[in-house]
Amino acid sequence: MNRVGERVRGDAEVDGGEAGPGVGAGRAAGAGSAGSAAGQGRAGLDGIDGVGDAERALGGFLRARRGRVAPEHVGISGGRRRRVRGLRREELAQLAGISVDYYVRLEQGRATQPSPEVLDALATALGLDTAERKHLDTLAGARRGPAPRARVSPLLQRVLDSLTHFPVFATNHRLDVVAWNALGAELVGGLGDPDRRDPNNARFLFLDPASHTVHPEWEDRAAEAVGQLRVAAGRYPDDTELAALISELSERSADFRRIWGTGEVVMCTAGRKRLRHARAGLLTLDFETLHVPAEPGETGLVVHVFSADEGSEEAAALAGLARDVAGRGDAR
């Protein structure tokens, strides 16, 4: 997927007063350094809509998404002197069939829990896809509650270890890599050694230059990570560890701020990715995600399984890596 745009400019530039948007086989691993920063609360989040405040999150998401709708695509003439990126508030309100005053109150967090009919109208006007529509519902529902504490059970680890021919790892909603098998650790690299690779996928992508080598399509992987963090922040606004992670990335990475500002939303499913391994070279692999719920209705853990077509060069490369991993295990 490649849906990343430039950071959205707020209508404050022309409309006067509206704020722009922010933006070897291992065993179970810890949650990374985000836990130690949990006490930061909302520090560093002043420019990041969508974290810790449900009403602000809804307004920020609406603002970012209308900034991505080209006026001409919805029958509105842009005009030479138009300086607003995307739709104006009154234009979106007209397309959705709601009053401008009500829409402004939605963006400013002064109107809460809009009706399903209003959400349907806004989603249609903004051209939201299924994942984005679900995220809009989540934000509008103002759900509060603790984040899931999904644990890596011995049974899950046994299953991961048994998949010797497939690279596998599991992540939580903060994108911490919490479990893996031997081939998964080999493919991604350094999972068992925090001095080599941060166990949080988002922190690795935005703060470690090595991620650009591992992921040739870095922009796509970065957009996915931001989109998944945005979904998690909407579902669990009281998760201080997640807020601390987003705060850290916002402060330290201009790329993170830029992508967050687009309102990107991603729910991890399946597809194909390219990864570069030091010995196996560039690999194009299929991936599938399996969900292990923490509790009924909770997201829990996501298990990422990589594979290659039988008889392909990638399949041969994975088989070679599996033999190398097994040989190192036998040597120990």
mmCIF file of N, CA, C and O in Angstrom, residues 176-271:
data_model
loop_
_atom_site.group_PDB
_atom_site.id
_atom_site.type_symbol
_atom_site.label_atom_id
_atom_site.label_comp_id
_atom_site.label_asym_id
_atom_site.label_seq_id
_atom_site.Cartn_x
_atom_site.Cartn_y
_atom_site.Cartn_z
ATOM 1 N N ASP A 176 5.231 -3.972 19.619
ATOM 2 C CA ASP A 176 6.345 -4.688 20.236
ATOM 3 C C ASP A 176 6.369 -6.111 19.688
ATOM 4 O O ASP A 176 5.324 -6.781 19.647
ATOM 5 N N VAL A 177 7.540 -6.584 19.267
ATOM 6 C CA VAL A 177 7.681 -7.989 18.881
ATOM 7 C C VAL A 177 7.890 -8.786 20.170
ATOM 8 O O VAL A 177 8.919 -8.660 20.832
ATOM 9 N N VAL A 178 6.899 -9.579 20.538
ATOM 10 C CA VAL A 178 6.898 -10.233 21.847
ATOM 11 C C VAL A 178 7.237 -11.710 21.781
ATOM 12 O O VAL A 178 7.497 -12.341 22.813
ATOM 13 N N ALA A 179 7.208 -12.312 20.596
ATOM 14 C CA ALA A 179 7.560 -13.726 20.456
ATOM 15 C C ALA A 179 7.942 -13.995 19.005
ATOM 16 O O ALA A 179 7.538 -13.259 18.102
ATOM 17 N N TRP A 180 8.694 -15.074 18.783
ATOM 18 C CA TRP A 180 9.161 -15.400 17.442
ATOM 19 C C TRP A 180 9.660 -16.826 17.421
ATOM 20 O O TRP A 180 9.823 -17.473 18.474
ATOM 21 N N ASN A 181 9.904 -17.362 16.221
ATOM 22 C CA ASN A 181 10.619 -18.624 16.107
ATOM 23 C C ASN A 181 12.016 -18.344 15.562
ATOM 24 O O ASN A 181 12.373 -17.196 15.277
ATOM 25 N N ALA A 182 12.804 -19.403 15.424
ATOM 26 C CA ALA A 182 14.208 -19.218 15.038
ATOM 27 C C ALA A 182 14.336 -18.579 13.660
ATOM 28 O O ALA A 182 15.143 -17.667 13.455
ATOM 29 N N LEU A 183 13.529 -19.031 12.698
ATOM 30 C CA LEU A 183 13.628 -18.490 11.344
ATOM 31 C C LEU A 183 13.097 -17.059 11.294
ATOM 32 O O LEU A 183 13.603 -16.227 10.534
ATOM 33 N N GLY A 184 12.098 -16.749 12.105
ATOM 34 C CA GLY A 184 11.605 -15.379 12.175
ATOM 35 C C GLY A 184 12.658 -14.426 12.702
ATOM 36 O O GLY A 184 12.845 -13.324 12.185
ATOM 37 N N ALA A 185 13.366 -14.860 13.744
ATOM 38 C CA ALA A 185 14.442 -14.036 14.293
ATOM 39 C C ALA A 185 15.551 -13.837 13.267
ATOM 40 O O ALA A 185 16.145 -12.761 13.168
ATOM 41 N N GLU A 186 15.824 -14.873 12.468
ATOM 42 C CA GLU A 186 16.865 -14.771 11.450
ATOM 43 C C GLU A 186 16.450 -13.816 10.335
ATOM 44 O O GLU A 186 17.254 -13.003 9.872
ATOM 45 N N LEU A 187 15.192 -13.900 9.918
ATOM 46 C CA LEU A 187 14.735 -13.048 8.821
ATOM 47 C C LEU A 187 14.721 -11.580 9.230
ATOM 48 O O LEU A 187 15.218 -10.717 8.501
ATOM 49 N N VAL A 188 14.140 -11.276 10.391
ATOM 50 C CA VAL A 188 14.017 -9.892 10.841
ATOM 51 C C VAL A 188 15.325 -9.394 11.440
ATOM 52 O O VAL A 188 15.702 -8.245 11.291
ATOM 53 N N GLY A 189 16.018 -10.269 12.160
ATOM 54 C CA GLY A 189 17.350 -9.940 12.657
ATOM 55 C C GLY A 189 17.384 -9.266 14.001
ATOM 56 O O GLY A 189 16.700 -8.278 14.231
ATOM 57 N N GLY A 190 18.180 -9.825 14.929
ATOM 58 C CA GLY A 190 18.470 -9.157 16.189
ATOM 59 C C GLY A 190 17.357 -9.149 17.217
ATOM 60 O O GLY A 190 17.451 -8.403 18.201
ATOM 61 N N LEU A 191 16.316 -9.949 17.050
ATOM 62 C CA LEU A 191 15.199 -9.883 17.986
ATOM 63 C C LEU A 191 15.596 -10.283 19.404
ATOM 64 O O LEU A 191 15.049 -9.764 20.371
ATOM 65 N N GLY A 192 16.525 -11.212 19.519
ATOM 66 C CA GLY A 192 16.943 -11.641 20.848
ATOM 67 C C GLY A 192 18.032 -10.779 21.457
ATOM 68 O O GLY A 192 18.470 -11.044 22.575
ATOM 69 N N ASP A 193 18.483 -9.763 20.742
ATOM 70 C CA ASP A 193 19.593 -8.930 21.206
ATOM 71 C C ASP A 193 19.195 -7.460 21.122
ATOM 72 O O ASP A 193 19.247 -6.850 20.048
ATOM 73 N N PRO A 194 18.763 -6.847 22.234
ATOM 74 C CA PRO A 194 18.327 -5.447 22.192
ATOM 75 C C PRO A 194 19.419 -4.476 21.791
ATOM 76 O O PRO A 194 19.125 -3.339 21.404
ATOM 77 N N ASP A 195 20.693 -4.894 21.864
ATOM 78 C CA ASP A 195 21.774 -4.021 21.418
ATOM 79 C C ASP A 195 21.860 -3.948 19.894
ATOM 80 O O ASP A 195 22.480 -3.039 19.344
ATOM 81 N N ARG A 196 21.247 -4.920 19.216
ATOM 82 C CA ARG A 196 21.283 -4.951 17.756
ATOM 83 C C ARG A 196 20.037 -4.341 17.130
ATOM 84 O O ARG A 196 20.124 -3.651 16.119
ATOM 85 N N ARG A 197 18.883 -4.592 17.743
ATOM 86 C CA ARG A 197 17.639 -4.143 17.117
ATOM 87 C C ARG A 197 16.600 -3.871 18.188
ATOM 88 O O ARG A 197 16.375 -4.704 19.067
ATOM 89 N N ASP A 198 15.963 -2.718 18.121
ATOM 90 C CA ASP A 198 14.893 -2.417 19.061
ATOM 91 C C ASP A 198 13.736 -3.384 18.817
ATOM 92 O O ASP A 198 13.337 -3.593 17.673
ATOM 93 N N PRO A 199 13.179 -3.996 19.865
ATOM 94 C CA PRO A 199 12.099 -4.964 19.666
ATOM 95 C C PRO A 199 10.774 -4.339 19.266
ATOM 96 O O PRO A 199 9.838 -5.066 18.925
ATOM 97 N N ASN A 200 10.676 -3.018 19.290
ATOM 98 C CA ASN A 200 9.455 -2.366 18.833
ATOM 99 C C ASN A 200 9.589 -2.023 17.347
ATOM 100 O O ASN A 200 10.515 -1.318 16.948
ATOM 101 N N ASN A 201 8.677 -2.533 16.527
ATOM 102 C CA ASN A 201 8.796 -2.347 15.080
ATOM 103 C C ASN A 201 8.712 -0.884 14.660
ATOM 104 O O ASN A 201 9.401 -0.457 13.731
ATOM 105 N N ALA A 202 7.883 -0.093 15.319
ATOM 106 C CA ALA A 202 7.757 1.318 14.959
ATOM 107 C C ALA A 202 9.024 2.074 15.305
ATOM 108 O O ALA A 202 9.516 2.901 14.516
ATOM 109 N N ARG A 203 9.574 1.817 16.491
ATOM 110 C CA ARG A 203 10.811 2.502 16.879
ATOM 111 C C ARG A 203 11.958 2.093 15.952
ATOM 112 O O ARG A 203 12.802 2.919 15.573
ATOM 113 N N PHE A 204 11.997 0.822 15.565
ATOM 114 C CA PHE A 204 13.020 0.357 14.627
ATOM 115 C C PHE A 204 12.883 1.086 13.295
ATOM 116 O O PHE A 204 13.874 1.579 12.731
ATOM 117 N N LEU A 205 11.662 1.210 12.780
ATOM 118 C CA LEU A 205 11.458 1.829 11.476
ATOM 119 C C LEU A 205 11.855 3.298 11.468
ATOM 120 O O LEU A 205 12.521 3.771 10.529
ATOM 121 N N PHE A 206 11.470 4.035 12.500
ATOM 122 C CA PHE A 206 11.639 5.491 12.465
ATOM 123 C C PHE A 206 12.935 5.984 13.100
ATOM 124 O O PHE A 206 13.353 7.109 12.821
ATOM 125 N N LEU A 207 13.559 5.168 13.934
ATOM 126 C CA LEU A 207 14.735 5.653 14.653
ATOM 127 C C LEU A 207 16.018 4.899 14.317
ATOM 128 O O LEU A 207 17.091 5.302 14.768
ATOM 129 N N ASP A 208 15.933 3.820 13.559
ATOM 130 C CA ASP A 208 17.117 3.035 13.220
ATOM 131 C C ASP A 208 17.345 3.105 11.711
ATOM 132 O O ASP A 208 16.536 2.595 10.930
ATOM 133 N N PRO A 209 18.439 3.716 11.244
ATOM 134 C CA PRO A 209 18.696 3.814 9.801
ATOM 135 C C PRO A 209 18.761 2.458 9.113
ATOM 136 O O PRO A 209 18.510 2.364 7.908
ATOM 137 N N ALA A 210 19.083 1.396 9.870
ATOM 138 C CA ALA A 210 19.167 0.063 9.264
ATOM 139 C C ALA A 210 17.832 -0.390 8.696
ATOM 140 O O ALA A 210 17.790 -1.255 7.814
ATOM 141 N N SER A 211 16.738 0.202 9.178
ATOM 142 C CA SER A 211 15.420 -0.226 8.690
ATOM 143 C C SER A 211 15.252 0.068 7.203
ATOM 144 O O SER A 211 14.515 -0.636 6.507
ATOM 145 N N HIS A 212 15.932 1.088 6.693
ATOM 146 C CA HIS A 212 15.814 1.415 5.271
ATOM 147 C C HIS A 212 16.493 0.353 4.410
ATOM 148 O O HIS A 212 16.110 0.157 3.253
ATOM 149 N N THR A 213 17.483 -0.328 4.974
ATOM 150 C CA THR A 213 18.130 -1.419 4.255
ATOM 151 C C THR A 213 17.281 -2.675 4.309
ATOM 152 O O THR A 213 17.086 -3.355 3.295
ATOM 153 N N VAL A 214 16.739 -2.985 5.473
ATOM 154 C CA VAL A 214 15.910 -4.179 5.642
ATOM 155 C C VAL A 214 14.629 -4.079 4.822
ATOM 156 O O VAL A 214 14.167 -5.055 4.235
ATOM 157 N N HIS A 215 14.047 -2.870 4.756
ATOM 158 C CA HIS A 215 12.763 -2.672 4.075
ATOM 159 C C HIS A 215 12.952 -1.762 2.865
ATOM 160 O O HIS A 215 12.933 -0.530 2.996
ATOM 161 N N PRO A 216 13.127 -2.316 1.670
ATOM 162 C CA PRO A 216 13.302 -1.476 0.477
ATOM 163 C C PRO A 216 12.114 -0.549 0.233
ATOM 164 O O PRO A 216 12.288 0.566 -0.248
ATOM 165 N N GLU A 217 10.905 -1.016 0.537
ATOM 166 C CA GLU A 217 9.712 -0.161 0.448
ATOM 167 C C GLU A 217 9.450 0.466 1.807
ATOM 168 O O GLU A 217 8.389 0.278 2.403
ATOM 169 N N TRP A 218 10.421 1.226 2.287
ATOM 170 C CA TRP A 218 10.351 1.754 3.649
ATOM 171 C C TRP A 218 9.122 2.635 3.860
ATOM 172 O O TRP A 218 8.473 2.558 4.903
ATOM 173 N N GLU A 219 8.777 3.464 2.888
ATOM 174 C CA GLU A 219 7.654 4.381 3.048
ATOM 175 C C GLU A 219 6.349 3.614 3.284
ATOM 176 O O GLU A 219 5.528 4.008 4.116
ATOM 177 N N ASP A 220 6.169 2.512 2.568
ATOM 178 C CA ASP A 220 4.972 1.703 2.773
ATOM 179 C C ASP A 220 4.954 1.075 4.154
ATOM 180 O O ASP A 220 3.922 1.049 4.837
ATOM 181 N N ARG A 221 6.098 0.545 4.586
ATOM 182 C CA ARG A 221 6.158 -0.087 5.918
ATOM 183 C C ARG A 221 5.948 0.952 7.019
ATOM 184 O O ARG A 221 5.304 0.691 8.035
ATOM 185 N N ALA A 222 6.486 2.154 6.819
ATOM 186 C CA ALA A 222 6.309 3.221 7.802
ATOM 187 C C ALA A 222 4.846 3.626 7.893
ATOM 188 O O ALA A 222 4.303 3.852 8.983
ATOM 189 N N ALA A 223 4.172 3.733 6.735
ATOM 190 C CA ALA A 223 2.752 4.103 6.729
ATOM 191 C C ALA A 223 1.917 3.039 7.434
ATOM 192 O O ALA A 223 0.971 3.359 8.165
ATOM 193 N N GLU A 224 2.259 1.778 7.231
ATOM 194 C CA GLU A 224 1.543 0.702 7.913
ATOM 195 C C GLU A 224 1.702 0.821 9.425
ATOM 196 O O GLU A 224 0.729 0.677 10.179
ATOM 197 N N ALA A 225 2.924 1.064 9.860
ATOM 198 C CA ALA A 225 3.180 1.161 11.304
ATOM 199 C C ALA A 225 2.399 2.314 11.921
ATOM 200 O O ALA A 225 1.764 2.169 12.972
ATOM 201 N N VAL A 226 2.434 3.479 11.279
ATOM 202 C CA VAL A 226 1.702 4.633 11.801
ATOM 203 C C VAL A 226 0.208 4.350 11.799
ATOM 204 O O VAL A 226 -0.508 4.660 12.764
ATOM 205 N N GLY A 227 -0.284 3.745 10.709
ATOM 206 C CA GLY A 227 -1.703 3.441 10.632
ATOM 207 C C GLY A 227 -2.162 2.486 11.710
ATOM 208 O O GLY A 227 -3.256 2.632 12.286
ATOM 209 N N GLN A 228 -1.328 1.503 12.041
ATOM 210 C CA GLN A 228 -1.679 0.557 13.102
ATOM 211 C C GLN A 228 -1.625 1.218 14.475
ATOM 212 O O GLN A 228 -2.472 0.940 15.343
ATOM 213 N N LEU A 229 -0.647 2.088 14.703
ATOM 214 C CA LEU A 229 -0.587 2.807 15.969
ATOM 215 C C LEU A 229 -1.787 3.738 16.132
ATOM 216 O O LEU A 229 -2.305 3.913 17.240
ATOM 217 N N ARG A 230 -2.229 4.349 15.038
ATOM 218 C CA ARG A 230 -3.398 5.226 15.113
ATOM 219 C C ARG A 230 -4.638 4.425 15.508
ATOM 220 O O ARG A 230 -5.452 4.876 16.328
ATOM 221 N N VAL A 231 -4.814 3.248 14.915
ATOM 222 C CA VAL A 231 -5.944 2.393 15.288
ATOM 223 C C VAL A 231 -5.869 2.026 16.762
ATOM 224 O O VAL A 231 -6.871 2.088 17.493
ATOM 225 N N ALA A 232 -4.682 1.643 17.228
ATOM 226 C CA ALA A 232 -4.516 1.263 18.632
ATOM 227 C C ALA A 232 -4.796 2.432 19.561
ATOM 228 O O ALA A 232 -5.431 2.276 20.611
ATOM 229 N N ALA A 233 -4.339 3.628 19.186
ATOM 230 C CA ALA A 233 -4.567 4.808 20.021
ATOM 231 C C ALA A 233 -6.052 5.131 20.110
ATOM 232 O O ALA A 233 -6.545 5.598 21.151
ATOM 233 N N GLY A 234 -6.793 4.890 19.019
ATOM 234 C CA GLY A 234 -8.231 5.115 19.053
ATOM 235 C C GLY A 234 -8.952 4.115 19.927
ATOM 236 O O GLY A 234 -9.912 4.450 20.623
ATOM 237 N N ARG A 235 -8.486 2.878 19.914
ATOM 238 C CA ARG A 235 -9.133 1.837 20.709
ATOM 239 C C ARG A 235 -8.794 1.950 22.187
ATOM 240 O O ARG A 235 -9.621 1.643 23.051
ATOM 241 N N TYR A 236 -7.570 2.366 22.483
ATOM 242 C CA TYR A 236 -7.101 2.366 23.868
ATOM 243 C C TYR A 236 -6.521 3.733 24.234
ATOM 244 O O TYR A 236 -5.310 3.885 24.411
ATOM 245 N N PRO A 237 -7.368 4.747 24.353
ATOM 246 C CA PRO A 237 -6.883 6.100 24.633
ATOM 247 C C PRO A 237 -6.230 6.246 26.003
ATOM 248 O O PRO A 237 -5.530 7.228 26.236
ATOM 249 N N ASP A 238 -6.449 5.300 26.914
ATOM 250 C CA ASP A 238 -5.866 5.398 28.251
ATOM 251 C C ASP A 238 -4.551 4.635 28.388
ATOM 252 O O ASP A 238 -4.009 4.529 29.490
ATOM 253 N N ASP A 239 -4.037 4.098 27.302
ATOM 254 C CA ASP A 239 -2.790 3.329 27.345
ATOM 255 C C ASP A 239 -1.602 4.293 27.407
ATOM 256 O O ASP A 239 -1.186 4.865 26.399
ATOM 257 N N THR A 240 -1.045 4.485 28.606
ATOM 258 C CA THR A 240 0.045 5.445 28.763
ATOM 259 C C THR A 240 1.330 4.982 28.087
ATOM 260 O O THR A 240 2.130 5.806 27.640
ATOM 261 N N GLU A 241 1.554 3.668 27.999
ATOM 262 C CA GLU A 241 2.751 3.175 27.313
ATOM 263 C C GLU A 241 2.667 3.474 25.823
ATOM 264 O O GLU A 241 3.660 3.858 25.193
ATOM 265 N N LEU A 242 1.495 3.307 25.243
ATOM 266 C CA LEU A 242 1.308 3.635 23.828
ATOM 267 C C LEU A 242 1.468 5.128 23.603
ATOM 268 O O LEU A 242 2.118 5.559 22.642
ATOM 269 N N ALA A 243 0.884 5.946 24.493
ATOM 270 C CA ALA A 243 1.032 7.400 24.374
ATOM 271 C C ALA A 243 2.492 7.813 24.469
ATOM 272 O O ALA A 243 2.951 8.706 23.742
ATOM 273 N N ALA A 244 3.250 7.160 25.353
ATOM 274 C CA ALA A 244 4.672 7.487 25.491
ATOM 275 C C ALA A 244 5.452 7.132 24.229
ATOM 276 O O ALA A 244 6.341 7.877 23.801
ATOM 277 N N LEU A 245 5.111 6.001 23.609
ATOM 278 C CA LEU A 245 5.774 5.604 22.371
ATOM 279 C C LEU A 245 5.493 6.614 21.263
ATOM 280 O O LEU A 245 6.405 7.065 20.560
ATOM 281 N N ILE A 246 4.219 6.986 21.091
ATOM 282 C CA ILE A 246 3.856 7.943 20.049
ATOM 283 C C ILE A 246 4.494 9.299 20.318
ATOM 284 O O ILE A 246 4.957 9.982 19.399
ATOM 285 N N SER A 247 4.556 9.693 21.585
ATOM 286 C CA SER A 247 5.215 10.946 21.946
ATOM 287 C C SER A 247 6.690 10.913 21.564
ATOM 288 O O SER A 247 7.214 11.859 20.973
ATOM 289 N N GLU A 248 7.360 9.822 21.890
ATOM 290 C CA GLU A 248 8.782 9.703 21.567
ATOM 291 C C GLU A 248 9.013 9.773 20.059
ATOM 292 O O GLU A 248 9.902 10.502 19.579
ATOM 293 N N LEU A 249 8.218 9.028 19.292
ATOM 294 C CA LEU A 249 8.390 9.022 17.840
ATOM 295 C C LEU A 249 8.082 10.391 17.243
ATOM 296 O O LEU A 249 8.749 10.836 16.304
ATOM 297 N N SER A 250 7.076 11.065 17.795
ATOM 298 C CA SER A 250 6.730 12.405 17.310
ATOM 299 C C SER A 250 7.861 13.396 17.546
ATOM 300 O O SER A 250 8.149 14.243 16.702
ATOM 301 N N GLU A 251 8.492 13.280 18.702
ATOM 302 C CA GLU A 251 9.562 14.205 19.045
ATOM 303 C C GLU A 251 10.832 13.942 18.247
ATOM 304 O O GLU A 251 11.564 14.871 17.895
ATOM 305 N N ARG A 252 11.097 12.667 17.933
ATOM 306 C CA ARG A 252 12.384 12.306 17.357
ATOM 307 C C ARG A 252 12.370 12.089 15.846
ATOM 308 O O ARG A 252 13.438 12.005 15.233
ATOM 309 N N SER A 253 11.181 11.974 15.246
ATOM 310 C CA SER A 253 11.132 11.638 13.818
ATOM 311 C C SER A 253 10.201 12.574 13.057
ATOM 312 O O SER A 253 8.984 12.564 13.268
ATOM 313 N N ALA A 254 10.757 13.346 12.141
ATOM 314 C CA ALA A 254 9.936 14.185 11.271
ATOM 315 C C ALA A 254 9.091 13.337 10.339
ATOM 316 O O ALA A 254 7.960 13.716 9.988
ATOM 317 N N ASP A 255 9.604 12.177 9.919
ATOM 318 C CA ASP A 255 8.827 11.284 9.062
ATOM 319 C C ASP A 255 7.583 10.782 9.797
ATOM 320 O O ASP A 255 6.504 10.683 9.211
ATOM 321 N N PHE A 256 7.731 10.457 11.073
ATOM 322 C CA PHE A 256 6.570 10.005 11.832
ATOM 323 C C PHE A 256 5.517 11.109 11.902
ATOM 324 O O PHE A 256 4.326 10.865 11.671
ATOM 325 N N ARG A 257 5.941 12.330 12.197
ATOM 326 C CA ARG A 257 4.981 13.439 12.279
ATOM 327 C C ARG A 257 4.291 13.662 10.939
ATOM 328 O O ARG A 257 3.091 13.917 10.878
ATOM 329 N N ARG A 258 5.061 13.571 9.863
ATOM 330 C CA ARG A 258 4.483 13.775 8.529
ATOM 331 C C ARG A 258 3.422 12.732 8.225
ATOM 332 O O ARG A 258 2.309 13.059 7.778
ATOM 333 N N ILE A 259 3.720 11.473 8.475
ATOM 334 C CA ILE A 259 2.777 10.408 8.133
ATOM 335 C C ILE A 259 1.576 10.433 9.075
ATOM 336 O O ILE A 259 0.437 10.227 8.648
ATOM 337 N N TRP A 260 1.808 10.709 10.355
ATOM 338 C CA TRP A 260 0.690 10.793 11.288
ATOM 339 C C TRP A 260 -0.297 11.876 10.832
ATOM 340 O O TRP A 260 -1.509 11.725 10.933
ATOM 341 N N GLY A 261 0.216 12.968 10.315
ATOM 342 C CA GLY A 261 -0.625 14.070 9.888
ATOM 343 C C GLY A 261 -1.542 13.744 8.730
ATOM 344 O O GLY A 261 -2.502 14.472 8.465
ATOM 345 N N THR A 262 -1.299 12.630 8.015
ATOM 346 C CA THR A 262 -2.165 12.255 6.899
ATOM 347 C C THR A 262 -3.424 11.551 7.370
ATOM 348 O O THR A 262 -4.341 11.349 6.567
ATOM 349 N N GLY A 263 -3.495 11.147 8.642
ATOM 350 C CA GLY A 263 -4.648 10.392 9.118
ATOM 351 C C GLY A 263 -4.630 8.945 8.672
ATOM 352 O O GLY A 263 -5.679 8.293 8.643
ATOM 353 N N GLU A 264 -3.469 8.420 8.342
ATOM 354 C CA GLU A 264 -3.347 7.047 7.846
ATOM 355 C C GLU A 264 -3.940 6.048 8.833
ATOM 356 O O GLU A 264 -3.708 6.117 10.034
ATOM 357 N N VAL A 265 -4.726 5.099 8.320
ATOM 358 C CA VAL A 265 -5.319 4.032 9.130
ATOM 359 C C VAL A 265 -5.054 2.705 8.435
ATOM 360 O O VAL A 265 -5.337 2.559 7.242
ATOM 361 N N VAL A 266 -4.494 1.740 9.165
ATOM 362 C CA VAL A 266 -4.189 0.433 8.583
ATOM 363 C C VAL A 266 -4.560 -0.654 9.576
ATOM 364 O O VAL A 266 -4.270 -0.544 10.769
ATOM 365 N N MET A 267 -5.223 -1.684 9.084
ATOM 366 C CA MET A 267 -5.450 -2.887 9.870
ATOM 367 C C MET A 267 -4.718 -4.013 9.168
ATOM 368 O O MET A 267 -4.981 -4.311 7.998
ATOM 369 N N CYS A 268 -3.785 -4.614 9.873
ATOM 370 C CA CYS A 268 -2.881 -5.592 9.268
ATOM 371 C C CYS A 268 -3.655 -6.847 8.851
ATOM 372 O O CYS A 268 -4.392 -7.425 9.639
ATOM 373 N N THR A 269 -3.491 -7.283 7.583
ATOM 374 C CA THR A 269 -4.197 -8.464 7.097
ATOM 375 C C THR A 269 -3.230 -9.431 6.411
ATOM 376 O O THR A 269 -2.633 -10.267 7.058
ATOM 377 N N ALA A 270 -3.099 -9.302 5.103
ATOM 378 C CA ALA A 270 -2.233 -10.203 4.346
ATOM 379 C C ALA A 270 -1.730 -9.469 3.115
ATOM 380 O O ALA A 270 -2.229 -8.405 2.756
ATOM 381 N N GLY A 271 -0.724 -10.054 2.469
ATOM 382 C CA GLY A 271 -0.199 -9.420 1.270
ATOM 383 C C GLY A 271 1.184 -9.935 0.936
ATOM 384 O O GLY A 271 1.524 -11.101 1.186
#
